[in-house]
mmCIF file of C-alpha atoms in Angstrom:
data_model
loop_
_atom_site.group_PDB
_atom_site.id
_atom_site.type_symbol
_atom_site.label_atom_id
_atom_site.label_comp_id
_atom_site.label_asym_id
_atom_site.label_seq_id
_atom_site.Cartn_x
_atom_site.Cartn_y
_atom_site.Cartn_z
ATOM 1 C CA UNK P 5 1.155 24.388 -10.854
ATOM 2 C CA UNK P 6 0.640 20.844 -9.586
ATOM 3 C CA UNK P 7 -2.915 19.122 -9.310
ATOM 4 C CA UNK P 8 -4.846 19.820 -6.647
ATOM 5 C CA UNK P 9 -4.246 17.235 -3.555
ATOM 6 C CA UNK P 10 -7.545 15.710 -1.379
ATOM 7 C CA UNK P 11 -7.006 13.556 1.513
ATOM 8 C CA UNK P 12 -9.997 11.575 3.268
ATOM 9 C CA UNK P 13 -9.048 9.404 6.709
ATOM 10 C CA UNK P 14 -11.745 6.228 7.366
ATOM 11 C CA UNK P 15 -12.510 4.050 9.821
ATOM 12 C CA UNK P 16 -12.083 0.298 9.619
ATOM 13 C CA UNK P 17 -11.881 -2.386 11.856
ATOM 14 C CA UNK P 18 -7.620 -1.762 12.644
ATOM 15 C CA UNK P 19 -8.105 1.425 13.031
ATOM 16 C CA UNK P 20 -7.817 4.637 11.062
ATOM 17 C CA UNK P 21 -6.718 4.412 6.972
ATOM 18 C CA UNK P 22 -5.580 7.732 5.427
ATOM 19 C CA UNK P 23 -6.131 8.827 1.531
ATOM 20 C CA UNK P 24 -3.944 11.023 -0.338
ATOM 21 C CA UNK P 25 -3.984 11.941 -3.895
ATOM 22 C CA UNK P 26 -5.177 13.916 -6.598
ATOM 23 C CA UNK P 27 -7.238 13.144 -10.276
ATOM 24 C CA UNK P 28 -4.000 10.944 -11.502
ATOM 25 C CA UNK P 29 -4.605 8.772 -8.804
ATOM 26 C CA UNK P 30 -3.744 7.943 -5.142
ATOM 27 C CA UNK P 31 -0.200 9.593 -3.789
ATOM 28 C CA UNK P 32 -0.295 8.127 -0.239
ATOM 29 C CA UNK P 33 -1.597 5.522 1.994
ATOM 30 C CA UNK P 34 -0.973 5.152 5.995
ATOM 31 C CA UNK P 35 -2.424 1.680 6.924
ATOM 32 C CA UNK P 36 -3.904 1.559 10.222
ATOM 33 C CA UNK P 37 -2.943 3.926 13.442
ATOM 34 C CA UNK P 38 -5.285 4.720 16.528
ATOM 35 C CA UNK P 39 -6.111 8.431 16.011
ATOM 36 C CA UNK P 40 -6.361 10.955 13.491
ATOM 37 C CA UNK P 41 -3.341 12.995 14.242
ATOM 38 C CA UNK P 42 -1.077 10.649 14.061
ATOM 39 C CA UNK P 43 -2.976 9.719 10.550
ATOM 40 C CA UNK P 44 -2.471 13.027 9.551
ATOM 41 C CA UNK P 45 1.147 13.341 10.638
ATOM 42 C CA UNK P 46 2.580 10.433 8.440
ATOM 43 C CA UNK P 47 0.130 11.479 5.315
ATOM 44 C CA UNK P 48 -0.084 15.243 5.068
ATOM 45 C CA UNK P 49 3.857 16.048 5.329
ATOM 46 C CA UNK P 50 4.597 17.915 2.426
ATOM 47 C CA UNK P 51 1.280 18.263 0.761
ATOM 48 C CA UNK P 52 -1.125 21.234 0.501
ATOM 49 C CA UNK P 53 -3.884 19.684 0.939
ATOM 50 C CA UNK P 54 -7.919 20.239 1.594
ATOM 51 C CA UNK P 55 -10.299 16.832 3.552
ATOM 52 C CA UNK P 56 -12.368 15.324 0.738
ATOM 53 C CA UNK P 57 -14.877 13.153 2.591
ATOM 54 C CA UNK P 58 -15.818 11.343 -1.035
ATOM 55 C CA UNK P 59 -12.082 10.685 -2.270
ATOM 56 C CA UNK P 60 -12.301 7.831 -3.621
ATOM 57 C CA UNK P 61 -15.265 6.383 -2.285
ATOM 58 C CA UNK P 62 -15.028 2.692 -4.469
ATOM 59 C CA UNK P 63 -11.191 2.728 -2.476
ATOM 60 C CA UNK P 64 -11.964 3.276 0.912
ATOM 61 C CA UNK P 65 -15.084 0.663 0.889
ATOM 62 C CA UNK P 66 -12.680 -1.989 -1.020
ATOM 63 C CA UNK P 67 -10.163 -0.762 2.223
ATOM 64 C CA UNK P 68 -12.639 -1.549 4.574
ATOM 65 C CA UNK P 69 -13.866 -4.744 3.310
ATOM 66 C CA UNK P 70 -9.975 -5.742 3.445
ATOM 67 C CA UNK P 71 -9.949 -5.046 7.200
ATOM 68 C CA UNK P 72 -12.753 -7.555 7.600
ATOM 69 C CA UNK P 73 -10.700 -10.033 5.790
ATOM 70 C CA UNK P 74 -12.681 -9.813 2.507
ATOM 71 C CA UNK P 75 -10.678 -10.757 -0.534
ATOM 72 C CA UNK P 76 -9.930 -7.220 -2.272
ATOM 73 C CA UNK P 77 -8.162 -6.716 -5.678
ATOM 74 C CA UNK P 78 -6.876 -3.556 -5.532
ATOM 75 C CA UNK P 79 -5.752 -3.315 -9.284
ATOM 76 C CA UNK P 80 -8.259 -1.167 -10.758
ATOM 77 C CA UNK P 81 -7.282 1.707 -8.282
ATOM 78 C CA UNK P 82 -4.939 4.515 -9.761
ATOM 79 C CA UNK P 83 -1.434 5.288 -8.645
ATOM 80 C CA UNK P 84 0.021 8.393 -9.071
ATOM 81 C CA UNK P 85 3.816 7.451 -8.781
ATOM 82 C CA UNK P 86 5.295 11.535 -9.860
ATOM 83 C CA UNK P 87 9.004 11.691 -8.349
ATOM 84 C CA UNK P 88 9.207 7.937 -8.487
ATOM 85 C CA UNK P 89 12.654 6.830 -10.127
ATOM 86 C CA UNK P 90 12.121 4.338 -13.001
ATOM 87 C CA UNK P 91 13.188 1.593 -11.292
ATOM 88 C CA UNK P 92 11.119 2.452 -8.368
ATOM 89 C CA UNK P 93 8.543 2.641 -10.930
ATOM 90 C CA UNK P 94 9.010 -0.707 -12.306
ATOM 91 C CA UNK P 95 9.306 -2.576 -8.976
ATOM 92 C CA UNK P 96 6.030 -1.538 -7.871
ATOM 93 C CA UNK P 97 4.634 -2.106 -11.196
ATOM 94 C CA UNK P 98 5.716 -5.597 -10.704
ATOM 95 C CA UNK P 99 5.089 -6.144 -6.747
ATOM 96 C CA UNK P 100 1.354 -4.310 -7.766
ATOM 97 C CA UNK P 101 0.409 -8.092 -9.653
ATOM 98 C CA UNK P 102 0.782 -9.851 -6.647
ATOM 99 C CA UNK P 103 -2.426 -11.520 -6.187
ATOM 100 C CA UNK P 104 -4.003 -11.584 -2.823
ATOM 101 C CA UNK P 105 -3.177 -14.389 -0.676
ATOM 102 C CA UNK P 106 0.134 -15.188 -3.060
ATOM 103 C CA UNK P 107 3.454 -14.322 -1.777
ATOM 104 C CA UNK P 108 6.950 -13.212 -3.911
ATOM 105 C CA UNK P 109 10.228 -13.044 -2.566
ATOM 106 C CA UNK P 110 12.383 -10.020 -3.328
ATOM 107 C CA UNK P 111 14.627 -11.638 -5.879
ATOM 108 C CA UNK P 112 12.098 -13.214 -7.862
ATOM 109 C CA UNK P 113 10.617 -9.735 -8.102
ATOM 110 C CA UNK P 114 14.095 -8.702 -9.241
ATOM 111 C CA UNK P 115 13.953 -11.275 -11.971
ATOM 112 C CA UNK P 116 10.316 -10.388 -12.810
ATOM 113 C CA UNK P 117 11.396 -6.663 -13.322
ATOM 114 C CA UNK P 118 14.498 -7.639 -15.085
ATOM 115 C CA UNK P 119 17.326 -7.003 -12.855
ATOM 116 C CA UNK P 120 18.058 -10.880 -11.433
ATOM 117 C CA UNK P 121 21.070 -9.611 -9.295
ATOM 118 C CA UNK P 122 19.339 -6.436 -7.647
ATOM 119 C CA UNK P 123 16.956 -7.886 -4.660
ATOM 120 C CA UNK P 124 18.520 -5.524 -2.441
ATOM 121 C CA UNK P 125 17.527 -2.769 -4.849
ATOM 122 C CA UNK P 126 13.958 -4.298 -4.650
ATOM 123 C CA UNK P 127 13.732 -4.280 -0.920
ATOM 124 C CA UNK P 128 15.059 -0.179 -1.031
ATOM 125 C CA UNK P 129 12.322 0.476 -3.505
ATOM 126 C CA UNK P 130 9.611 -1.215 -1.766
ATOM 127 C CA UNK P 131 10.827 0.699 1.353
ATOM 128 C CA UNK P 132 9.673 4.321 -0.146
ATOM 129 C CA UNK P 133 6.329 2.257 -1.690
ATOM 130 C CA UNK P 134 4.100 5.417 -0.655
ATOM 131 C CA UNK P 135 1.019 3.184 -1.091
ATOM 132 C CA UNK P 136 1.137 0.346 0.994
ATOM 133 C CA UNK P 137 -1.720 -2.255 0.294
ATOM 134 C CA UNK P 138 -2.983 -1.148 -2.880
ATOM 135 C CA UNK P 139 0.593 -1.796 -4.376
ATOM 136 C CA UNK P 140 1.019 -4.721 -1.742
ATOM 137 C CA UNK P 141 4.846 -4.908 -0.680
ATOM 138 C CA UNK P 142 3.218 -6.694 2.263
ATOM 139 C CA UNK P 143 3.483 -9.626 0.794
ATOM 140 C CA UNK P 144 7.125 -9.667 -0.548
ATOM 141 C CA UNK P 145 9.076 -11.732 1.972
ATOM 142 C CA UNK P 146 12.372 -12.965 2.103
ATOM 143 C CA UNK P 147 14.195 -16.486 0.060
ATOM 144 C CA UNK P 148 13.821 -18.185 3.423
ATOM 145 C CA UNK P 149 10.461 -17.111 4.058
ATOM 146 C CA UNK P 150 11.194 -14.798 6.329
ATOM 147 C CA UNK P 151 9.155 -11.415 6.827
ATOM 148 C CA UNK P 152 11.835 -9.247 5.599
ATOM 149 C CA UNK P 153 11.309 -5.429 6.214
ATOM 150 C CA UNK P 154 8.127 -3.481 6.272
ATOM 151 C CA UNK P 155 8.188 0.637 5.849
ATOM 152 C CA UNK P 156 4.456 1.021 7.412
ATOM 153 C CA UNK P 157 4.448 2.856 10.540
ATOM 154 C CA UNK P 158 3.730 -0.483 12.026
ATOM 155 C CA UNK P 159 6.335 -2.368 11.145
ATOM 156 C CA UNK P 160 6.916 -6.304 10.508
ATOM 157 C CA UNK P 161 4.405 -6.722 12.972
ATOM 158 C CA UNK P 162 1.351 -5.509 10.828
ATOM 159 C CA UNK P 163 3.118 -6.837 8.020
ATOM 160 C CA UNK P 164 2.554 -10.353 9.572
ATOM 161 C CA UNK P 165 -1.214 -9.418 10.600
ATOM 162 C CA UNK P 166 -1.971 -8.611 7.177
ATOM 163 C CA UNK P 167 -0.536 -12.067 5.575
ATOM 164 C CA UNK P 168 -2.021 -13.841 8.294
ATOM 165 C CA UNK P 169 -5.630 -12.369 7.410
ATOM 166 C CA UNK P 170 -5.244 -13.373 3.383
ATOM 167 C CA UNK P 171 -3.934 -16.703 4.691
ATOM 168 C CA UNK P 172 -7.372 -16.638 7.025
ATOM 169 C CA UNK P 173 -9.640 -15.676 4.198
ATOM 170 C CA UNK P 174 -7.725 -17.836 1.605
ATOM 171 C CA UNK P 175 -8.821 -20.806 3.871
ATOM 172 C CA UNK P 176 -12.898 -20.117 3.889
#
């Protein structure tokens, strides 16, 4: 029987954040939408799961401090990665030390991980990154700099809001 899944939704200042996981750590995260169905929509599927107003408390303030364009290191936060492939597993591992305000490109994370010839790999394994932000494949772009692809709900276009807020906060 599988651990017990929680799910919290907060508000911050882009709009709704939801929170899924269980005591290994965090399973899912939907950056910003307008309402709480269409929160729920893109983090429940799948999941038996009950609202936990205090999951991870220390998480969602760090969230919403991020929104404000605060400086957050998400690091400490668990990840609960369970169906992840290994190499999935080790391309997040290695996107996850991205400091804020740094960008990588998606070969050098291939070379980082130890596969030099698989940045197309990289780019399919940051696609199914189910935790967007804490494990920030926001800020893996492509060798000319451009934005690349983004899997949040969003798209590119919140990709580029959230680079452009570290770049903000990187300047003050």
């Amino acid at each position: 029987m599988g651990e017990q899944e929680s799910y919290v939704i907060i508000s911050t200042e882009w709009g709704l954040v939801g929170l899924l996981g269980n005591k290994k750590g965090l399973r899912r995260l939907i950056l910003p939408l307008p309402s709480v169905e269409q929160v729920e929509h893109h983090l429940l599927g799948g999941f038996c799961t009950h609202i936990e107003p205090g999951f991870y408390r220390p998480l969602q303030q760090a969230i919403v401090d991020y929104f404000r364009g605060e400086p957050v290191d998400f690091s400490p936060y668990k990840v609960c990665l369970d169906g992840a492939s290994d190499f999935t597993r080790r391309i997040l591992k290695v996107c996850r030390a991205i400091e804020y305000g740094r960008t990588s490109t998606y070969s050098q994370l291939a070379v980082f991980a130890g596969v030099p010839r698989a940045a197309r790999a990289v780019g399919r394994a940051l696609a199914v990154n189910p935790v967007p932000l804490v494990i920030p494949c926001h800020r893996v772009l492509r060798m000319d700099g451009s934005l690349g692809g983004f899997s949040a709900v969003q798209g590119t276009a919140l990709k580029e809001k959230m680079l452009q807020l570290e770049s903000d906060a990187a300047l003050v």
